[in-house]
PDB file of C-alpha atoms in Angstrom:
ATOM      1  CA  MET A  16      58.715  12.516 -22.197  1.00  0.00           C
ATOM      2  CA  ARG A  17      62.133  11.059 -23.029  1.00  0.00           C
ATOM      3  CA  ILE A  18      62.828   7.589 -21.648  1.00  0.00           C
ATOM      4  CA  VAL A  19      65.899   5.384 -21.392  1.00  0.00           C
ATOM      5  CA  PHE A  20      64.799   1.738 -21.326  1.00  0.00           C
ATOM      6  CA  ALA A  21      66.905  -1.078 -19.846  1.00  0.00           C
ATOM      7  CA  GLY A  22      65.856  -4.688 -20.374  1.00  0.00           C
ATOM      8  CA  THR A  23      66.903  -7.924 -22.022  1.00  0.00           C
ATOM      9  CA  PRO A  24      64.467 -10.909 -22.287  1.00  0.00           C
ATOM     10  CA  ASP A  25      60.994 -11.323 -23.805  1.00  0.00           C
ATOM     11  CA  PHE A  26      59.406 -10.110 -20.536  1.00  0.00           C
ATOM     12  CA  ALA A  27      61.051  -6.732 -21.184  1.00  0.00           C
ATOM     13  CA  VAL A  28      59.991  -6.674 -24.865  1.00  0.00           C
ATOM     14  CA  THR A  29      56.351  -6.437 -23.764  1.00  0.00           C
ATOM     15  CA  ALA A  30      57.137  -3.370 -21.663  1.00  0.00           C
ATOM     16  CA  LEU A  31      59.262  -1.662 -24.314  1.00  0.00           C
ATOM     17  CA  SER A  32      56.617  -2.285 -27.001  1.00  0.00           C
ATOM     18  CA  ALA A  33      53.888  -0.811 -24.799  1.00  0.00           C
ATOM     19  CA  ILE A  34      55.968   2.299 -24.044  1.00  0.00           C
ATOM     20  CA  VAL A  35      56.824   2.858 -27.718  1.00  0.00           C
ATOM     21  CA  ASP A  36      53.251   2.152 -28.864  1.00  0.00           C
ATOM     22  CA  ALA A  37      51.948   4.658 -26.285  1.00  0.00           C
ATOM     23  CA  GLY A  38      53.933   7.343 -28.106  1.00  0.00           C
ATOM     24  CA  PHE A  39      56.743   7.947 -25.640  1.00  0.00           C
ATOM     25  CA  GLU A  40      60.165   8.791 -27.030  1.00  0.00           C
ATOM     26  CA  ILE A  41      62.831   6.193 -26.285  1.00  0.00           C
ATOM     27  CA  ALA A  42      66.146   8.035 -26.237  1.00  0.00           C
ATOM     28  CA  LEU A  43      68.296   4.939 -25.697  1.00  0.00           C
ATOM     29  CA  VAL A  44      67.979   1.223 -24.888  1.00  0.00           C
ATOM     30  CA  LEU A  45      70.381  -0.644 -22.612  1.00  0.00           C
ATOM     31  CA  THR A  46      70.430  -4.411 -22.956  1.00  0.00           C
ATOM     32  CA  GLN A  47      72.789  -7.320 -22.347  1.00  0.00           C
ATOM     33  CA  PRO A  48      75.494  -8.028 -24.940  1.00  0.00           C
ATOM     34  CA  ASP A  49      74.881 -10.626 -27.640  1.00  0.00           C
ATOM     35  CA  ARG A  50      75.355 -14.158 -26.284  1.00  0.00           C
ATOM     36  CA  PRO A  51      76.344 -17.438 -27.952  1.00  0.00           C
ATOM     37  CA  ALA A  52      73.355 -19.692 -28.568  1.00  0.00           C
ATOM     38  CA  GLY A  53      72.293 -22.737 -30.569  1.00  0.00           C
ATOM     39  CA  ARG A  54      74.334 -25.636 -31.895  1.00  0.00           C
ATOM     40  CA  GLY A  55      76.800 -23.359 -33.671  1.00  0.00           C
ATOM     41  CA  MET A  56      77.110 -21.087 -30.631  1.00  0.00           C
ATOM     42  CA  LYS A  57      76.591 -18.052 -32.858  1.00  0.00           C
ATOM     43  CA  LEU A  58      76.174 -14.675 -31.185  1.00  0.00           C
ATOM     44  CA  VAL A  59      72.468 -13.867 -30.779  1.00  0.00           C
ATOM     45  CA  PRO A  60      71.103 -10.455 -29.813  1.00  0.00           C
ATOM     46  CA  SER A  61      68.672 -10.118 -26.935  1.00  0.00           C
ATOM     47  CA  PRO A  62      64.941  -9.851 -27.753  1.00  0.00           C
ATOM     48  CA  VAL A  63      65.035  -6.224 -26.535  1.00  0.00           C
ATOM     49  CA  LYS A  64      67.927  -5.410 -28.860  1.00  0.00           C
ATOM     50  CA  GLU A  65      66.072  -6.921 -31.806  1.00  0.00           C
ATOM     51  CA  LEU A  66      62.950  -4.871 -31.064  1.00  0.00           C
ATOM     52  CA  ALA A  67      64.920  -1.639 -30.536  1.00  0.00           C
ATOM     53  CA  ARG A  68      66.764  -2.063 -33.821  1.00  0.00           C
ATOM     54  CA  SER A  69      63.529  -2.829 -35.675  1.00  0.00           C
ATOM     55  CA  ARG A  70      62.076   0.443 -34.321  1.00  0.00           C
ATOM     56  CA  GLY A  71      65.207   2.491 -35.086  1.00  0.00           C
ATOM     57  CA  ILE A  72      66.137   3.051 -31.435  1.00  0.00           C
ATOM     58  CA  GLY A  73      69.784   3.395 -30.382  1.00  0.00           C
ATOM     59  CA  VAL A  74      71.170   0.506 -28.306  1.00  0.00           C
ATOM     60  CA  ALA A  75      74.062   0.152 -25.852  1.00  0.00           C
ATOM     61  CA  THR A  76      75.220  -3.281 -24.625  1.00  0.00           C
ATOM     62  CA  PRO A  77      77.671  -2.705 -21.766  1.00  0.00           C
ATOM     63  CA  LEU A  78      79.180  -5.576 -19.807  1.00  0.00           C
ATOM     64  CA  MET A  79      78.929  -3.454 -16.659  1.00  0.00           C
ATOM     65  CA  LEU A  80      78.011   0.082 -15.659  1.00  0.00           C
ATOM     66  CA  SER A  81      80.234   0.616 -12.623  1.00  0.00           C
ATOM     67  CA  LEU A  82      82.767   3.333 -13.386  1.00  0.00           C
ATOM     68  CA  LYS A  83      85.227   1.726 -10.949  1.00  0.00           C
ATOM     69  CA  LYS A  84      85.084  -1.713 -12.585  1.00  0.00           C
ATOM     70  CA  GLY A  85      83.838  -0.976 -16.116  1.00  0.00           C
ATOM     71  CA  GLY A  86      86.586   1.422 -17.186  1.00  0.00           C
ATOM     72  CA  GLU A  87      86.317   3.255 -20.480  1.00  0.00           C
ATOM     73  CA  GLU A  88      83.362   1.221 -21.728  1.00  0.00           C
ATOM     74  CA  ALA A  89      81.272   2.118 -18.671  1.00  0.00           C
ATOM     75  CA  ALA A  90      82.349   5.768 -18.918  1.00  0.00           C
ATOM     76  CA  ALA A  91      81.255   5.849 -22.581  1.00  0.00           C
ATOM     77  CA  VAL A  92      77.830   4.493 -21.676  1.00  0.00           C
ATOM     78  CA  HIS A  93      77.484   7.060 -18.878  1.00  0.00           C
ATOM     79  CA  GLU A  94      78.216   9.753 -21.473  1.00  0.00           C
ATOM     80  CA  ARG A  95      75.558   8.315 -23.807  1.00  0.00           C
ATOM     81  CA  LEU A  96      73.056   8.277 -20.954  1.00  0.00           C
ATOM     82  CA  GLN A  97      73.803  11.903 -20.120  1.00  0.00           C
ATOM     83  CA  ALA A  98      73.554  12.892 -23.787  1.00  0.00           C
ATOM     84  CA  ALA A  99      70.144  11.162 -24.026  1.00  0.00           C
ATOM     85  CA  GLN A 100      68.726  13.820 -21.687  1.00  0.00           C
ATOM     86  CA  ALA A 101      66.063  11.409 -20.462  1.00  0.00           C
ATOM     87  CA  ASP A 102      63.341  12.350 -18.025  1.00  0.00           C
ATOM     88  CA  VAL A 103      63.203   8.843 -16.568  1.00  0.00           C
ATOM     89  CA  MET A 104      64.709   5.378 -16.918  1.00  0.00           C
ATOM     90  CA  VAL A 105      62.392   2.359 -17.097  1.00  0.00           C
ATOM     91  CA  VAL A 106      63.936  -1.021 -16.250  1.00  0.00           C
ATOM     92  CA  ALA A 107      62.463  -4.479 -16.840  1.00  0.00           C
ATOM     93  CA  ALA A 108      64.584  -7.623 -16.321  1.00  0.00           C
ATOM     94  CA  TYR A 109      67.791  -5.906 -17.446  1.00  0.00           C
ATOM     95  CA  GLY A 110      70.230  -8.286 -15.781  1.00  0.00           C
ATOM     96  CA  LEU A 111      72.758  -5.777 -14.461  1.00  0.00           C
ATOM     97  CA  ILE A 112      72.642  -3.885 -11.185  1.00  0.00           C
ATOM     98  CA  LEU A 113      72.466  -0.194 -11.917  1.00  0.00           C
ATOM     99  CA  PRO A 114      74.841   1.929  -9.835  1.00  0.00           C
ATOM    100  CA  GLN A 115      73.439   5.028  -8.118  1.00  0.00           C
ATOM    101  CA  ALA A 116      75.407   7.225 -10.540  1.00  0.00           C
ATOM    102  CA  VAL A 117      73.338   5.774 -13.442  1.00  0.00           C
ATOM    103  CA  LEU A 118      70.049   6.085 -11.534  1.00  0.00           C
ATOM    104  CA  ASP A 119      70.802   9.767 -10.912  1.00  0.00           C
ATOM    105  CA  ILE A 120      71.345  10.677 -14.584  1.00  0.00           C
ATOM    106  CA  PRO A 121      67.693  11.147 -15.711  1.00  0.00           C
ATOM    107  CA  ARG A 122      66.120  14.516 -14.890  1.00  0.00           C
ATOM    108  CA  GLY A 123      63.265  12.882 -13.000  1.00  0.00           C
ATOM    109  CA  LEU A 124      59.490  12.964 -13.114  1.00  0.00           C
ATOM    110  CA  PRO A 125      57.514  15.680 -11.357  1.00  0.00           C
ATOM    111  CA  ASP A 126      56.984  14.986  -7.648  1.00  0.00           C
ATOM    112  CA  ALA A 127      53.561  13.385  -7.224  1.00  0.00           C
ATOM    113  CA  GLY A 128      53.918  12.917  -3.489  1.00  0.00           C
ATOM    114  CA  CYS A 129      56.564  10.214  -3.447  1.00  0.00           C
ATOM    115  CA  GLY A 130      59.665  12.265  -4.214  1.00  0.00           C
ATOM    116  CA  ARG A 131      61.657  12.756  -7.414  1.00  0.00           C
ATOM    117  CA  ILE A 132      61.537   9.615  -9.542  1.00  0.00           C
ATOM    118  CA  THR A 133      64.455   9.117 -11.925  1.00  0.00           C
ATOM    119  CA  ALA A 134      64.137   5.373 -12.480  1.00  0.00           C
ATOM    120  CA  LEU A 135      61.283   2.857 -12.332  1.00  0.00           C
ATOM    121  CA  ASN A 136      61.591  -0.929 -12.242  1.00  0.00           C
ATOM    122  CA  ILE A 137      58.944  -3.298 -13.606  1.00  0.00           C
ATOM    123  CA  HIS A 138      59.465  -6.385 -11.456  1.00  0.00           C
ATOM    124  CA  GLY A 139      57.820  -9.674 -12.494  1.00  0.00           C
ATOM    125  CA  SER A 140      56.432 -10.584  -9.084  1.00  0.00           C
ATOM    126  CA  LEU A 141      54.481  -9.275  -6.151  1.00  0.00           C
ATOM    127  CA  LEU A 142      57.293  -7.989  -4.015  1.00  0.00           C
ATOM    128  CA  PRO A 143      58.671  -8.765  -1.561  1.00  0.00           C
ATOM    129  CA  ARG A 144      57.917 -12.499  -2.104  1.00  0.00           C
ATOM    130  CA  TRP A 145      60.209 -13.115  -5.108  1.00  0.00           C
ATOM    131  CA  ARG A 146      62.859 -10.414  -4.931  1.00  0.00           C
ATOM    132  CA  GLY A 147      65.782 -10.896  -7.347  1.00  0.00           C
ATOM    133  CA  ALA A 148      66.213 -12.814 -10.585  1.00  0.00           C
ATOM    134  CA  ALA A 149      63.686 -15.265 -12.147  1.00  0.00           C
ATOM    135  CA  PRO A 150      60.603 -14.223 -10.145  1.00  0.00           C
ATOM    136  CA  VAL A 151      58.124 -15.702 -12.629  1.00  0.00           C
ATOM    137  CA  ALA A 152      59.806 -19.121 -12.615  1.00  0.00           C
ATOM    138  CA  ARG A 153      60.017 -19.110  -8.820  1.00  0.00           C
ATOM    139  CA  ALA A 154      56.318 -18.269  -8.463  1.00  0.00           C
ATOM    140  CA  ILE A 155      55.393 -21.154 -10.786  1.00  0.00           C
ATOM    141  CA  GLU A 156      57.760 -23.590  -9.049  1.00  0.00           C
ATOM    142  CA  ALA A 157      56.279 -22.615  -5.667  1.00  0.00           C
ATOM    143  CA  GLY A 158      52.729 -23.159  -6.956  1.00  0.00           C
ATOM    144  CA  ASP A 159      51.646 -19.600  -6.109  1.00  0.00           C
ATOM    145  CA  ALA A 160      47.899 -19.130  -6.608  1.00  0.00           C
ATOM    146  CA  THR A 161      48.346 -15.543  -7.824  1.00  0.00           C
ATOM    147  CA  THR A 162      51.154 -13.505  -9.294  1.00  0.00           C
ATOM    148  CA  GLY A 163      51.634 -10.108 -10.872  1.00  0.00           C
ATOM    149  CA  ILE A 164      53.999  -7.236 -11.274  1.00  0.00           C
ATOM    150  CA  THR A 165      55.324  -4.505  -9.044  1.00  0.00           C
ATOM    151  CA  ILE A 166      56.312  -1.108 -10.376  1.00  0.00           C
ATOM    152  CA  MET A 167      58.771   0.486  -8.024  1.00  0.00           C
ATOM    153  CA  GLN A 168      61.032   3.451  -7.663  1.00  0.00           C
ATOM    154  CA  MET A 169      64.621   2.284  -8.052  1.00  0.00           C
ATOM    155  CA  ASP A 170      67.471   2.757  -5.671  1.00  0.00           C
ATOM    156  CA  ALA A 171      70.941   1.231  -5.517  1.00  0.00           C
ATOM    157  CA  GLY A 172      69.754  -1.998  -3.821  1.00  0.00           C
ATOM    158  CA  LEU A 173      68.318  -5.076  -5.526  1.00  0.00           C
ATOM    159  CA  ASP A 174      64.524  -4.647  -5.747  1.00  0.00           C
ATOM    160  CA  THR A 175      64.514  -2.475  -2.632  1.00  0.00           C
ATOM    161  CA  GLY A 176      62.920   0.772  -3.833  1.00  0.00           C
ATOM    162  CA  ARG A 177      59.524   2.083  -2.800  1.00  0.00           C
ATOM    163  CA  CYS A 178      56.465   0.736  -4.650  1.00  0.00           C
ATOM    164  CA  CYS A 179      54.853   3.431  -6.813  1.00  0.00           C
ATOM    165  CA  VAL A 180      51.938   1.580  -8.389  1.00  0.00           C
ATOM    166  CA  PRO A 181      49.588  -0.895  -6.684  1.00  0.00           C
ATOM    167  CA  LYS A 182      50.446  -4.500  -7.361  1.00  0.00           C
ATOM    168  CA  GLN A 183      48.551  -6.185 -10.151  1.00  0.00           C
ATOM    169  CA  ARG A 184      47.371  -9.718  -9.458  1.00  0.00           C
ATOM    170  CA  ARG A 185      46.446 -12.532 -11.771  1.00  0.00           C
ATOM    171  CA  SER A 186      45.513 -16.062 -10.899  1.00  0.00           C
ATOM    172  CA  CYS A 187      48.155 -18.589 -11.903  1.00  0.00           C
ATOM    173  CA  ARG A 188      45.589 -21.373 -12.040  1.00  0.00           C
ATOM    174  CA  LYS A 189      43.475 -19.659 -14.718  1.00  0.00           C
ATOM    175  CA  THR A 190      46.437 -19.082 -17.019  1.00  0.00           C
ATOM    176  CA  ALA A 191      48.331 -22.321 -16.432  1.00  0.00           C
ATOM    177  CA  ARG A 192      48.470 -24.761 -19.327  1.00  0.00           C
ATOM    178  CA  PRO A 193      46.965 -28.186 -18.740  1.00  0.00           C
ATOM    179  CA  PRO A 194      49.493 -31.010 -18.107  1.00  0.00           C
TER     180      PRO A 194
END
C-alpha cells in the first residue's frame, strides 16, 4: 500500500514512524515549511520533515494547497501528489486544511462498509469534544479524566468526517506527572 503522509509536530512523528516501521511505503510526506526558532531565529525543519529525511522519504512543504490561492506552488504539489499514486493519505496534526481536490487524489482503500476512503485523519482527542487545533492541550487544561485519539475519514470540513475506528481512551490521571 502506498501512502502519502501529512503531519508536522512530534505527535505526527509517532504516527509516521509506526506506519514506516509496519512496512508501508510512504510515497510522499507533506509538512509545514521550516520556521524561525531559537535566539538566532534560524530556520528549523518540522519534526516530521527531519524523520522523513532521515528515512529517505520525499518531502513537500507548501504554504497552502488551495489551487485558487496557492498558485503555481500549490499546483506543483498537486502534481507531486498525483505522481505519488498513493492508495490513501494519512494526516496527523498537519496544520493546513486540505481542500477536497487534495483529498480526492489518492485511489482509495477497498470499501469495507463505510464507503471509499481516500484520506484518514488521526485526531488527538475523543471527538467531538476537542475538535480543531491543540486538542491535547485543551484536554489537559480542562482536566479531562480520559483522553485518546479518533481515526476518522476525512472530508473538506475541519474534523467533520465519519469515525472509522473506535475511540481509544487513556486515563489522564494515570499518565500525568506529579506537580
